[in-house]
Amino acid sequence: MSSLAVWAALLGAAIVLPHLAPLDRVRPVGAAAVWASALVARAAVAIGLVLTAVICLPDTPRFAHWVRELPHQVVTGVGDTELALGGLAFLTLAAVAHRLRTCLRDARTPLHPLPLTGPGGSIVVGDREVLMAAVGWRQRSIVVSAGALAALDDDELAAGLAHEQGHISRAHHWWQAGAEVCRLLARCLPGTARAADELAFQLERAADVWAIEHGHDPVVLASAVCKAALAGPIREPDPSGGAHHLIGRSPTYAGRRVRLLLEGCPTGTHRRNLAVRASALAMTVLITGATLTGTTHFGTTLLRCHITTTCPHPIQSAHR
């Protein structure tokens, strides 16, 4: 088995591992690091599959046998490979840039703000839904809807504001921006959407822990989450638009959050958290090693294609 196959198998294990490990009762920062590493591994695998199809597949004897009767086609030529790679890279980068541009545009306009200041310096918007969110990129701010001011009591409102302040303090919007890029690159792989959702869920847990560590009651925060989830149809936030709503990325994860909050937001033992952090570090090293190995392999294959094109076989020259 070649070293590239070994690295590919290890990457596959890194992708599957978070789906099997119980990460709801450990420190959310470590769990988020594991899910983020899994998303990066998915993006690396997706890019590797595309490069394999573009660079390595035309260099195989079976593929050459299949196209040998095509007239005047140099399938393994570096020109065709560069053209295909250039087009693929341009389309991918254009899609990523368009997605990030949309997210940045959406993050700059927090609904329809009213001409008044809410609690804690928040921005009040005229919306009947129970809505609290951290929005923006460079200058983060908290948005509170009129429906939230009417539905939540003072303690719930303070706990919800602390939760959103946790998102701002720990720069979770950059986590989700990177996750959205990885999800866009690896959308062809099964389970990518769930991995992105789980990362967003762990970021919500991290904001919950931040609020609890700053003196807020987890039961009160759970009550605020329940009211936000049960108040009516909630518009789900953009995955990387810089917005973190009180109920999280999707109302379907609110039940898990409420259950963990009622349990006191458990964060596990020191040994268990150490193992999670070690796993995240090992996954990072694995992704780096696989990327370097894959870059070397594809570079060697591309160089061999170039040599084959510039120095043709004598039989090919005689045929021409």
PDB file of C-alpha atoms in Angstrom:
ATOM      1  CA  MET A   1       0.000   0.000   0.000  1.00  0.00           C
ATOM      2  CA  SER A   2       1.396   3.396  -0.984  1.00  0.00           C
ATOM      3  CA  SER A   3       1.901   6.204   1.481  1.00  0.00           C
ATOM      4  CA  LEU A   4      -0.832   8.223  -0.239  1.00  0.00           C
ATOM      5  CA  ALA A   5      -3.335   5.415   0.347  1.00  0.00           C
ATOM      6  CA  VAL A   6      -2.345   5.272   4.017  1.00  0.00           C
ATOM      7  CA  TRP A   7      -2.860   9.018   4.392  1.00  0.00           C
ATOM      8  CA  ALA A   8      -6.217   8.746   2.621  1.00  0.00           C
ATOM      9  CA  ALA A   9      -7.323   5.987   5.010  1.00  0.00           C
ATOM     10  CA  LEU A  10      -6.259   8.074   8.004  1.00  0.00           C
ATOM     11  CA  LEU A  11      -8.175  11.066   6.647  1.00  0.00           C
ATOM     12  CA  GLY A  12     -11.231   8.849   6.285  1.00  0.00           C
ATOM     13  CA  ALA A  13     -10.874   7.813   9.921  1.00  0.00           C
ATOM     14  CA  ALA A  14     -10.574  11.467  10.964  1.00  0.00           C
ATOM     15  CA  ILE A  15     -13.797  12.240   9.098  1.00  0.00           C
ATOM     16  CA  VAL A  16     -15.745   9.387  10.712  1.00  0.00           C
ATOM     17  CA  LEU A  17     -14.354   9.749  14.258  1.00  0.00           C
ATOM     18  CA  PRO A  18     -16.403  12.805  15.380  1.00  0.00           C
ATOM     19  CA  HIS A  19     -19.647  11.123  14.297  1.00  0.00           C
ATOM     20  CA  LEU A  20     -18.914   8.230  16.654  1.00  0.00           C
ATOM     21  CA  ALA A  21     -17.455  10.069  19.661  1.00  0.00           C
ATOM     22  CA  PRO A  22     -19.796  11.520  22.334  1.00  0.00           C
ATOM     23  CA  LEU A  23     -18.830  15.197  22.389  1.00  0.00           C
ATOM     24  CA  ASP A  24     -21.849  16.788  24.058  1.00  0.00           C
ATOM     25  CA  ARG A  25     -20.433  16.471  27.577  1.00  0.00           C
ATOM     26  CA  VAL A  26     -16.925  17.797  27.137  1.00  0.00           C
ATOM     27  CA  ARG A  27     -15.571  21.332  26.900  1.00  0.00           C
ATOM     28  CA  PRO A  28     -17.239  22.820  23.814  1.00  0.00           C
ATOM     29  CA  VAL A  29     -14.014  24.444  22.603  1.00  0.00           C
ATOM     30  CA  GLY A  30     -12.342  21.050  22.239  1.00  0.00           C
ATOM     31  CA  ALA A  31     -15.435  19.527  20.631  1.00  0.00           C
ATOM     32  CA  ALA A  32     -15.631  22.435  18.189  1.00  0.00           C
ATOM     33  CA  ALA A  33     -11.964  21.953  17.317  1.00  0.00           C
ATOM     34  CA  VAL A  34     -12.632  18.283  16.534  1.00  0.00           C
ATOM     35  CA  TRP A  35     -15.580  19.093  14.272  1.00  0.00           C
ATOM     36  CA  ALA A  36     -13.661  21.907  12.594  1.00  0.00           C
ATOM     37  CA  SER A  37     -10.776  19.530  11.895  1.00  0.00           C
ATOM     38  CA  ALA A  38     -13.233  17.019  10.452  1.00  0.00           C
ATOM     39  CA  LEU A  39     -14.595  19.689   8.106  1.00  0.00           C
ATOM     40  CA  VAL A  40     -11.088  20.618   6.973  1.00  0.00           C
ATOM     41  CA  ALA A  41     -10.370  16.920   6.404  1.00  0.00           C
ATOM     42  CA  ARG A  42     -13.524  16.668   4.286  1.00  0.00           C
ATOM     43  CA  ALA A  43     -12.422  19.650   2.205  1.00  0.00           C
ATOM     44  CA  ALA A  44      -8.975  18.090   1.752  1.00  0.00           C
ATOM     45  CA  VAL A  45     -10.509  14.782   0.637  1.00  0.00           C
ATOM     46  CA  ALA A  46     -12.823  16.529  -1.824  1.00  0.00           C
ATOM     47  CA  ILE A  47      -9.928  18.486  -3.331  1.00  0.00           C
ATOM     48  CA  GLY A  48      -7.841  15.297  -3.476  1.00  0.00           C
ATOM     49  CA  LEU A  49     -10.595  13.436  -5.324  1.00  0.00           C
ATOM     50  CA  VAL A  50     -10.863  16.201  -7.894  1.00  0.00           C
ATOM     51  CA  LEU A  51      -7.092  16.345  -8.402  1.00  0.00           C
ATOM     52  CA  THR A  52      -6.975  12.567  -8.724  1.00  0.00           C
ATOM     53  CA  ALA A  53      -9.625  12.653 -11.433  1.00  0.00           C
ATOM     54  CA  VAL A  54      -7.916  15.492 -13.294  1.00  0.00           C
ATOM     55  CA  ILE A  55      -4.227  14.591 -12.904  1.00  0.00           C
ATOM     56  CA  CYS A  56      -3.812  10.941 -11.961  1.00  0.00           C
ATOM     57  CA  LEU A  57      -6.663   9.300 -13.869  1.00  0.00           C
ATOM     58  CA  PRO A  58      -5.469  10.388 -17.339  1.00  0.00           C
ATOM     59  CA  ASP A  59      -2.018   8.984 -16.480  1.00  0.00           C
ATOM     60  CA  THR A  60      -3.294   5.426 -15.930  1.00  0.00           C
ATOM     61  CA  PRO A  61      -2.850   2.739 -18.653  1.00  0.00           C
ATOM     62  CA  ARG A  62      -6.551   1.834 -18.590  1.00  0.00           C
ATOM     63  CA  PHE A  63      -7.603   5.415 -19.250  1.00  0.00           C
ATOM     64  CA  ALA A  64      -4.974   5.729 -21.987  1.00  0.00           C
ATOM     65  CA  HIS A  65      -6.287   2.519 -23.574  1.00  0.00           C
ATOM     66  CA  TRP A  66      -9.808   3.930 -23.527  1.00  0.00           C
ATOM     67  CA  VAL A  67      -8.828   7.108 -25.403  1.00  0.00           C
ATOM     68  CA  ARG A  68      -5.975   5.831 -27.562  1.00  0.00           C
ATOM     69  CA  GLU A  69      -8.064   5.991 -30.754  1.00  0.00           C
ATOM     70  CA  LEU A  70      -8.991   9.628 -30.315  1.00  0.00           C
ATOM     71  CA  PRO A  71      -7.138  11.578 -33.035  1.00  0.00           C
ATOM     72  CA  HIS A  72      -4.658  14.274 -32.041  1.00  0.00           C
ATOM     73  CA  GLN A  73      -5.493  14.141 -28.344  1.00  0.00           C
ATOM     74  CA  VAL A  74      -2.719  14.197 -25.777  1.00  0.00           C
ATOM     75  CA  VAL A  75      -4.722  13.107 -22.786  1.00  0.00           C
ATOM     76  CA  THR A  76      -1.839  13.172 -20.357  1.00  0.00           C
ATOM     77  CA  GLY A  77      -0.437  16.410 -21.739  1.00  0.00           C
ATOM     78  CA  VAL A  78       0.337  19.146 -19.266  1.00  0.00           C
ATOM     79  CA  GLY A  79      -1.545  21.712 -21.340  1.00  0.00           C
ATOM     80  CA  ASP A  80      -4.886  19.914 -21.047  1.00  0.00           C
ATOM     81  CA  THR A  81      -4.268  19.244 -17.368  1.00  0.00           C
ATOM     82  CA  GLU A  82      -3.445  22.856 -16.635  1.00  0.00           C
ATOM     83  CA  LEU A  83      -6.508  23.981 -18.565  1.00  0.00           C
ATOM     84  CA  ALA A  84      -8.769  21.667 -16.597  1.00  0.00           C
ATOM     85  CA  LEU A  85      -7.164  22.613 -13.287  1.00  0.00           C
ATOM     86  CA  GLY A  86      -7.361  26.300 -14.100  1.00  0.00           C
ATOM     87  CA  GLY A  87     -11.044  26.094 -14.968  1.00  0.00           C
ATOM     88  CA  LEU A  88     -11.835  24.019 -11.900  1.00  0.00           C
ATOM     89  CA  ALA A  89      -9.892  26.323  -9.593  1.00  0.00           C
ATOM     90  CA  PHE A  90     -11.552  29.401 -11.092  1.00  0.00           C
ATOM     91  CA  LEU A  91     -15.067  27.993 -10.657  1.00  0.00           C
ATOM     92  CA  THR A  92     -14.355  26.875  -7.086  1.00  0.00           C
ATOM     93  CA  LEU A  93     -12.805  30.181  -6.043  1.00  0.00           C
ATOM     94  CA  ALA A  94     -15.611  32.102  -7.734  1.00  0.00           C
ATOM     95  CA  ALA A  95     -18.218  30.081  -5.816  1.00  0.00           C
ATOM     96  CA  VAL A  96     -16.397  30.568  -2.495  1.00  0.00           C
ATOM     97  CA  ALA A  97     -15.941  34.307  -3.128  1.00  0.00           C
ATOM     98  CA  HIS A  98     -19.604  34.705  -4.063  1.00  0.00           C
ATOM     99  CA  ARG A  99     -20.677  32.862  -0.920  1.00  0.00           C
ATOM    100  CA  LEU A 100     -18.461  34.937   1.371  1.00  0.00           C
ATOM    101  CA  ARG A 101     -19.547  38.153  -0.345  1.00  0.00           C
ATOM    102  CA  THR A 102     -23.184  37.247   0.244  1.00  0.00           C
ATOM    103  CA  CYS A 103     -22.465  36.454   3.885  1.00  0.00           C
ATOM    104  CA  LEU A 104     -20.630  39.745   4.397  1.00  0.00           C
ATOM    105  CA  ARG A 105     -23.462  41.699   2.776  1.00  0.00           C
ATOM    106  CA  ASP A 106     -26.092  39.974   4.897  1.00  0.00           C
ATOM    107  CA  ALA A 107     -24.083  40.552   8.067  1.00  0.00           C
ATOM    108  CA  ARG A 108     -23.966  44.314   7.541  1.00  0.00           C
ATOM    109  CA  THR A 109     -27.736  44.784   7.552  1.00  0.00           C
ATOM    110  CA  PRO A 110     -29.361  43.553  10.806  1.00  0.00           C
ATOM    111  CA  LEU A 111     -33.017  43.578   9.703  1.00  0.00           C
ATOM    112  CA  HIS A 112     -34.699  46.979  10.286  1.00  0.00           C
ATOM    113  CA  PRO A 113     -33.269  48.727  13.378  1.00  0.00           C
ATOM    114  CA  LEU A 114     -35.470  51.078  15.375  1.00  0.00           C
ATOM    115  CA  PRO A 115     -34.218  54.505  16.509  1.00  0.00           C
ATOM    116  CA  LEU A 116     -33.613  53.432  20.105  1.00  0.00           C
ATOM    117  CA  THR A 117     -31.011  51.574  22.134  1.00  0.00           C
ATOM    118  CA  GLY A 118     -31.833  48.273  23.784  1.00  0.00           C
ATOM    119  CA  PRO A 119     -30.487  46.745  26.995  1.00  0.00           C
ATOM    120  CA  GLY A 120     -26.728  46.470  27.143  1.00  0.00           C
ATOM    121  CA  GLY A 121     -26.303  48.771  24.154  1.00  0.00           C
ATOM    122  CA  SER A 122     -28.032  46.330  21.816  1.00  0.00           C
ATOM    123  CA  ILE A 123     -29.817  47.241  18.581  1.00  0.00           C
ATOM    124  CA  VAL A 124     -33.605  46.930  18.721  1.00  0.00           C
ATOM    125  CA  VAL A 125     -35.411  45.751  15.592  1.00  0.00           C
ATOM    126  CA  GLY A 126     -39.103  45.815  14.920  1.00  0.00           C
ATOM    127  CA  ASP A 127     -39.815  42.110  14.775  1.00  0.00           C
ATOM    128  CA  ARG A 128     -42.545  40.154  16.581  1.00  0.00           C
ATOM    129  CA  GLU A 129     -40.429  37.018  16.800  1.00  0.00           C
ATOM    130  CA  VAL A 130     -38.274  36.296  19.835  1.00  0.00           C
ATOM    131  CA  LEU A 131     -34.969  37.146  18.235  1.00  0.00           C
ATOM    132  CA  MET A 132     -31.559  37.779  19.759  1.00  0.00           C
ATOM    133  CA  ALA A 133     -28.439  37.577  17.607  1.00  0.00           C
ATOM    134  CA  ALA A 134     -24.819  38.680  17.377  1.00  0.00           C
ATOM    135  CA  VAL A 135     -24.262  40.228  13.951  1.00  0.00           C
ATOM    136  CA  GLY A 136     -21.511  41.980  12.041  1.00  0.00           C
ATOM    137  CA  TRP A 137     -17.880  41.165  11.278  1.00  0.00           C
ATOM    138  CA  ARG A 138     -15.391  43.839  12.247  1.00  0.00           C
ATOM    139  CA  GLN A 139     -17.694  45.664  14.641  1.00  0.00           C
ATOM    140  CA  ARG A 140     -19.872  43.048  16.260  1.00  0.00           C
ATOM    141  CA  SER A 141     -23.151  44.056  17.857  1.00  0.00           C
ATOM    142  CA  ILE A 142     -26.161  42.387  19.433  1.00  0.00           C
ATOM    143  CA  VAL A 143     -29.613  42.613  17.902  1.00  0.00           C
ATOM    144  CA  VAL A 144     -32.739  42.242  20.040  1.00  0.00           C
ATOM    145  CA  SER A 145     -36.237  42.140  18.591  1.00  0.00           C
ATOM    146  CA  ALA A 146     -39.253  43.861  20.058  1.00  0.00           C
ATOM    147  CA  GLY A 147     -40.809  40.428  20.465  1.00  0.00           C
ATOM    148  CA  ALA A 148     -37.899  39.329  22.661  1.00  0.00           C
ATOM    149  CA  LEU A 149     -38.228  42.431  24.849  1.00  0.00           C
ATOM    150  CA  ALA A 150     -41.896  41.609  25.360  1.00  0.00           C
ATOM    151  CA  ALA A 151     -41.586  37.834  25.873  1.00  0.00           C
ATOM    152  CA  LEU A 152     -38.453  37.530  28.041  1.00  0.00           C
ATOM    153  CA  ASP A 153     -38.180  38.663  31.635  1.00  0.00           C
ATOM    154  CA  ASP A 154     -35.175  40.615  32.909  1.00  0.00           C
ATOM    155  CA  ASP A 155     -33.129  37.552  33.941  1.00  0.00           C
ATOM    156  CA  GLU A 156     -33.795  35.725  30.674  1.00  0.00           C
ATOM    157  CA  LEU A 157     -32.947  38.827  28.698  1.00  0.00           C
ATOM    158  CA  ALA A 158     -29.687  39.279  30.588  1.00  0.00           C
ATOM    159  CA  ALA A 159     -28.764  35.599  30.114  1.00  0.00           C
ATOM    160  CA  GLY A 160     -29.533  35.811  26.395  1.00  0.00           C
ATOM    161  CA  LEU A 161     -27.423  38.944  26.021  1.00  0.00           C
ATOM    162  CA  ALA A 162     -24.561  37.224  27.838  1.00  0.00           C
ATOM    163  CA  HIS A 163     -24.887  34.260  25.483  1.00  0.00           C
ATOM    164  CA  GLU A 164     -24.567  36.535  22.450  1.00  0.00           C
ATOM    165  CA  GLN A 165     -21.679  38.372  24.095  1.00  0.00           C
ATOM    166  CA  GLY A 166     -19.975  34.987  24.401  1.00  0.00           C
ATOM    167  CA  HIS A 167     -20.157  34.607  20.625  1.00  0.00           C
ATOM    168  CA  ILE A 168     -18.584  38.034  20.214  1.00  0.00           C
ATOM    169  CA  SER A 169     -15.851  37.523  22.809  1.00  0.00           C
ATOM    170  CA  ARG A 170     -14.746  34.212  21.342  1.00  0.00           C
ATOM    171  CA  ALA A 171     -14.974  35.304  17.686  1.00  0.00           C
ATOM    172  CA  HIS A 172     -17.238  32.449  16.677  1.00  0.00           C
ATOM    173  CA  HIS A 173     -18.143  34.154  13.386  1.00  0.00           C
ATOM    174  CA  TRP A 174     -14.674  33.353  12.025  1.00  0.00           C
ATOM    175  CA  TRP A 175     -15.150  29.704  12.952  1.00  0.00           C
ATOM    176  CA  GLN A 176     -18.371  29.564  10.992  1.00  0.00           C
ATOM    177  CA  ALA A 177     -16.919  31.458   8.041  1.00  0.00           C
ATOM    178  CA  GLY A 178     -14.163  28.857   7.708  1.00  0.00           C
ATOM    179  CA  ALA A 179     -16.700  26.070   8.199  1.00  0.00           C
ATOM    180  CA  GLU A 180     -18.826  27.453   5.376  1.00  0.00           C
ATOM    181  CA  VAL A 181     -15.832  27.456   3.013  1.00  0.00           C
ATOM    182  CA  CYS A 182     -15.065  23.837   3.910  1.00  0.00           C
ATOM    183  CA  ARG A 183     -18.711  22.884   3.516  1.00  0.00           C
ATOM    184  CA  LEU A 184     -18.806  24.482   0.087  1.00  0.00           C
ATOM    185  CA  LEU A 185     -15.704  22.558  -0.999  1.00  0.00           C
ATOM    186  CA  ALA A 186     -16.864  19.224   0.467  1.00  0.00           C
ATOM    187  CA  ARG A 187     -20.579  19.434  -0.247  1.00  0.00           C
ATOM    188  CA  CYS A 188     -20.296  16.359  -2.489  1.00  0.00           C
ATOM    189  CA  LEU A 189     -19.310  14.170   0.483  1.00  0.00           C
ATOM    190  CA  PRO A 190     -22.101  12.667   2.595  1.00  0.00           C
ATOM    191  CA  GLY A 191     -22.331  13.976   6.138  1.00  0.00           C
ATOM    192  CA  THR A 192     -20.753  17.367   5.450  1.00  0.00           C
ATOM    193  CA  ALA A 193     -23.906  19.327   6.291  1.00  0.00           C
ATOM    194  CA  ARG A 194     -24.274  17.479   9.584  1.00  0.00           C
ATOM    195  CA  ALA A 195     -20.630  18.138  10.472  1.00  0.00           C
ATOM    196  CA  ALA A 196     -21.172  21.868   9.882  1.00  0.00           C
ATOM    197  CA  ASP A 197     -24.338  21.777  12.010  1.00  0.00           C
ATOM    198  CA  GLU A 198     -22.523  19.988  14.826  1.00  0.00           C
ATOM    199  CA  LEU A 199     -19.755  22.593  14.777  1.00  0.00           C
ATOM    200  CA  ALA A 200     -22.369  25.349  15.019  1.00  0.00           C
ATOM    201  CA  PHE A 201     -24.013  23.479  17.911  1.00  0.00           C
ATOM    202  CA  GLN A 202     -20.720  23.287  19.808  1.00  0.00           C
ATOM    203  CA  LEU A 203     -20.225  27.022  19.276  1.00  0.00           C
ATOM    204  CA  GLU A 204     -23.654  27.588  20.830  1.00  0.00           C
ATOM    205  CA  ARG A 205     -22.595  25.446  23.778  1.00  0.00           C
ATOM    206  CA  ALA A 206     -19.417  27.501  24.105  1.00  0.00           C
ATOM    207  CA  ALA A 207     -21.503  30.679  24.310  1.00  0.00           C
ATOM    208  CA  ASP A 208     -23.719  28.999  26.922  1.00  0.00           C
ATOM    209  CA  VAL A 209     -20.673  28.119  29.013  1.00  0.00           C
ATOM    210  CA  TRP A 210     -19.407  31.704  28.688  1.00  0.00           C
ATOM    211  CA  ALA A 211     -22.720  33.042  29.999  1.00  0.00           C
ATOM    212  CA  ILE A 212     -22.772  30.575  32.891  1.00  0.00           C
ATOM    213  CA  GLU A 213     -19.175  31.385  33.823  1.00  0.00           C
ATOM    214  CA  HIS A 214     -20.214  35.047  34.037  1.00  0.00           C
ATOM    215  CA  GLY A 215     -22.803  34.375  36.696  1.00  0.00           C
ATOM    216  CA  HIS A 216     -25.983  33.524  34.806  1.00  0.00           C
ATOM    217  CA  ASP A 217     -28.266  30.652  35.747  1.00  0.00           C
ATOM    218  CA  PRO A 218     -28.323  27.836  33.159  1.00  0.00           C
ATOM    219  CA  VAL A 219     -32.010  27.174  33.932  1.00  0.00           C
ATOM    220  CA  VAL A 220     -32.865  30.787  33.114  1.00  0.00           C
ATOM    221  CA  LEU A 221     -30.907  30.566  29.852  1.00  0.00           C
ATOM    222  CA  ALA A 222     -32.704  27.312  29.024  1.00  0.00           C
ATOM    223  CA  SER A 223     -36.020  29.084  29.600  1.00  0.00           C
ATOM    224  CA  ALA A 224     -34.994  31.837  27.181  1.00  0.00           C
ATOM    225  CA  VAL A 225     -34.014  29.268  24.548  1.00  0.00           C
ATOM    226  CA  CYS A 226     -37.367  27.494  24.976  1.00  0.00           C
ATOM    227  CA  LYS A 227     -39.305  30.724  24.563  1.00  0.00           C
ATOM    228  CA  ALA A 228     -37.319  31.602  21.445  1.00  0.00           C
ATOM    229  CA  ALA A 229     -37.882  28.139  19.957  1.00  0.00           C
ATOM    230  CA  LEU A 230     -41.597  27.988  20.801  1.00  0.00           C
ATOM    231  CA  ALA A 231     -42.496  31.578  19.949  1.00  0.00           C
ATOM    232  CA  GLY A 232     -43.146  30.780  16.295  1.00  0.00           C
ATOM    233  CA  PRO A 233     -41.375  30.093  13.004  1.00  0.00           C
ATOM    234  CA  ILE A 234     -37.821  31.263  13.382  1.00  0.00           C
ATOM    235  CA  ARG A 235     -35.793  32.354  10.366  1.00  0.00           C
ATOM    236  CA  GLU A 236     -32.688  30.257  10.436  1.00  0.00           C
ATOM    237  CA  PRO A 237     -29.503  32.366  10.332  1.00  0.00           C
ATOM    238  CA  ASP A 238     -27.074  32.218   7.468  1.00  0.00           C
ATOM    239  CA  PRO A 239     -24.380  29.604   8.239  1.00  0.00           C
ATOM    240  CA  SER A 240     -21.555  32.111   7.967  1.00  0.00           C
ATOM    241  CA  GLY A 241     -23.333  35.429   7.783  1.00  0.00           C
ATOM    242  CA  GLY A 242     -21.866  36.505  11.094  1.00  0.00           C
ATOM    243  CA  ALA A 243     -25.210  35.964  12.874  1.00  0.00           C
ATOM    244  CA  HIS A 244     -25.635  33.722  15.928  1.00  0.00           C
ATOM    245  CA  HIS A 245     -29.248  33.455  17.021  1.00  0.00           C
ATOM    246  CA  LEU A 246     -30.259  32.568  20.555  1.00  0.00           C
ATOM    247  CA  ILE A 247     -31.697  29.180  19.532  1.00  0.00           C
ATOM    248  CA  GLY A 248     -28.635  28.393  17.428  1.00  0.00           C
ATOM    249  CA  ARG A 249     -28.285  27.507  13.804  1.00  0.00           C
ATOM    250  CA  SER A 250     -31.447  25.431  13.668  1.00  0.00           C
ATOM    251  CA  PRO A 251     -34.446  24.972  16.007  1.00  0.00           C
ATOM    252  CA  THR A 252     -33.937  21.200  15.795  1.00  0.00           C
ATOM    253  CA  TYR A 253     -30.843  21.526  18.029  1.00  0.00           C
ATOM    254  CA  ALA A 254     -32.646  23.565  20.693  1.00  0.00           C
ATOM    255  CA  GLY A 255     -33.808  20.440  22.532  1.00  0.00           C
ATOM    256  CA  ARG A 256     -30.263  19.174  22.991  1.00  0.00           C
ATOM    257  CA  ARG A 257     -29.117  22.554  24.262  1.00  0.00           C
ATOM    258  CA  VAL A 258     -31.993  22.810  26.740  1.00  0.00           C
ATOM    259  CA  ARG A 259     -31.308  19.323  28.075  1.00  0.00           C
ATOM    260  CA  LEU A 260     -27.630  20.108  28.593  1.00  0.00           C
ATOM    261  CA  LEU A 261     -28.431  23.462  30.216  1.00  0.00           C
ATOM    262  CA  LEU A 262     -30.836  21.808  32.651  1.00  0.00           C
ATOM    263  CA  GLU A 263     -28.035  19.394  33.543  1.00  0.00           C
ATOM    264  CA  GLY A 264     -25.818  22.349  34.399  1.00  0.00           C
ATOM    265  CA  CYS A 265     -23.971  22.391  31.058  1.00  0.00           C
ATOM    266  CA  PRO A 266     -21.585  19.502  31.861  1.00  0.00           C
ATOM    267  CA  THR A 267     -18.067  19.841  30.513  1.00  0.00           C
ATOM    268  CA  GLY A 268     -16.596  16.438  31.444  1.00  0.00           C
ATOM    269  CA  THR A 269     -13.518  15.463  33.383  1.00  0.00           C
ATOM    270  CA  HIS A 270     -10.043  16.869  32.888  1.00  0.00           C
ATOM    271  CA  ARG A 271      -8.790  13.576  31.441  1.00  0.00           C
ATOM    272  CA  ARG A 272     -11.629  13.373  28.949  1.00  0.00           C
ATOM    273  CA  ASN A 273     -11.110  16.960  27.794  1.00  0.00           C
ATOM    274  CA  LEU A 274      -7.392  16.313  27.459  1.00  0.00           C
ATOM    275  CA  ALA A 275      -8.150  13.350  25.208  1.00  0.00           C
ATOM    276  CA  VAL A 276     -10.457  15.489  23.051  1.00  0.00           C
ATOM    277  CA  ARG A 277      -7.814  18.196  22.669  1.00  0.00           C
ATOM    278  CA  ALA A 278      -5.191  15.582  21.832  1.00  0.00           C
ATOM    279  CA  SER A 279      -7.529  14.171  19.189  1.00  0.00           C
ATOM    280  CA  ALA A 280      -8.033  17.603  17.655  1.00  0.00           C
ATOM    281  CA  LEU A 281      -4.268  18.171  17.600  1.00  0.00           C
ATOM    282  CA  ALA A 282      -3.667  14.739  16.064  1.00  0.00           C
ATOM    283  CA  MET A 283      -6.274  15.450  13.384  1.00  0.00           C
ATOM    284  CA  THR A 284      -4.561  18.760  12.587  1.00  0.00           C
ATOM    285  CA  VAL A 285      -1.176  17.030  12.221  1.00  0.00           C
ATOM    286  CA  LEU A 286      -2.795  14.318  10.117  1.00  0.00           C
ATOM    287  CA  ILE A 287      -4.411  16.836   7.765  1.00  0.00           C
ATOM    288  CA  THR A 288      -1.115  18.692   7.400  1.00  0.00           C
ATOM    289  CA  GLY A 289       0.796  15.495   6.626  1.00  0.00           C
ATOM    290  CA  ALA A 290      -1.821  14.294   4.155  1.00  0.00           C
ATOM    291  CA  THR A 291      -1.839  17.665   2.419  1.00  0.00           C
ATOM    292  CA  LEU A 292       1.941  17.692   2.046  1.00  0.00           C
ATOM    293  CA  THR A 293       1.977  14.097   0.804  1.00  0.00           C
ATOM    294  CA  GLY A 294      -0.825  14.734  -1.662  1.00  0.00           C
ATOM    295  CA  THR A 295       0.848  17.912  -2.936  1.00  0.00           C
ATOM    296  CA  THR A 296       4.085  16.011  -3.517  1.00  0.00           C
ATOM    297  CA  HIS A 297       2.291  13.160  -5.277  1.00  0.00           C
ATOM    298  CA  PHE A 298       0.246  15.391  -7.574  1.00  0.00           C
ATOM    299  CA  GLY A 299       3.266  17.576  -8.297  1.00  0.00           C
ATOM    300  CA  THR A 300       5.311  14.528  -9.277  1.00  0.00           C
ATOM    301  CA  THR A 301       2.518  13.257 -11.504  1.00  0.00           C
ATOM    302  CA  LEU A 302       2.148  16.642 -13.167  1.00  0.00           C
ATOM    303  CA  LEU A 303       5.924  16.820 -13.750  1.00  0.00           C
ATOM    304  CA  ARG A 304       5.889  13.340 -15.267  1.00  0.00           C
ATOM    305  CA  CYS A 305       3.100  14.428 -17.601  1.00  0.00           C
ATOM    306  CA  HIS A 306       5.188  17.428 -18.647  1.00  0.00           C
ATOM    307  CA  ILE A 307       8.224  15.240 -19.335  1.00  0.00           C
ATOM    308  CA  THR A 308       6.075  12.819 -21.329  1.00  0.00           C
ATOM    309  CA  THR A 309       4.743  15.663 -23.439  1.00  0.00           C
ATOM    310  CA  THR A 310       8.071  17.405 -24.102  1.00  0.00           C
ATOM    311  CA  CYS A 311      10.072  14.180 -24.581  1.00  0.00           C
ATOM    312  CA  PRO A 312       7.780  11.823 -26.509  1.00  0.00           C
ATOM    313  CA  HIS A 313       8.520   8.151 -26.983  1.00  0.00           C
ATOM    314  CA  PRO A 314      10.393   7.285 -30.216  1.00  0.00           C
ATOM    315  CA  ILE A 315       7.455   5.152 -31.400  1.00  0.00           C
ATOM    316  CA  GLN A 316       5.149   8.171 -30.982  1.00  0.00           C
ATOM    317  CA  SER A 317       7.593  10.311 -32.960  1.00  0.00           C
ATOM    318  CA  ALA A 318       7.762   7.717 -35.750  1.00  0.00           C
ATOM    319  CA  HIS A 319       3.977   7.492 -35.799  1.00  0.00           C
ATOM    320  CA  ARG A 320       3.738  11.268 -36.208  1.00  0.00           C
TER     321      ARG A 320
END
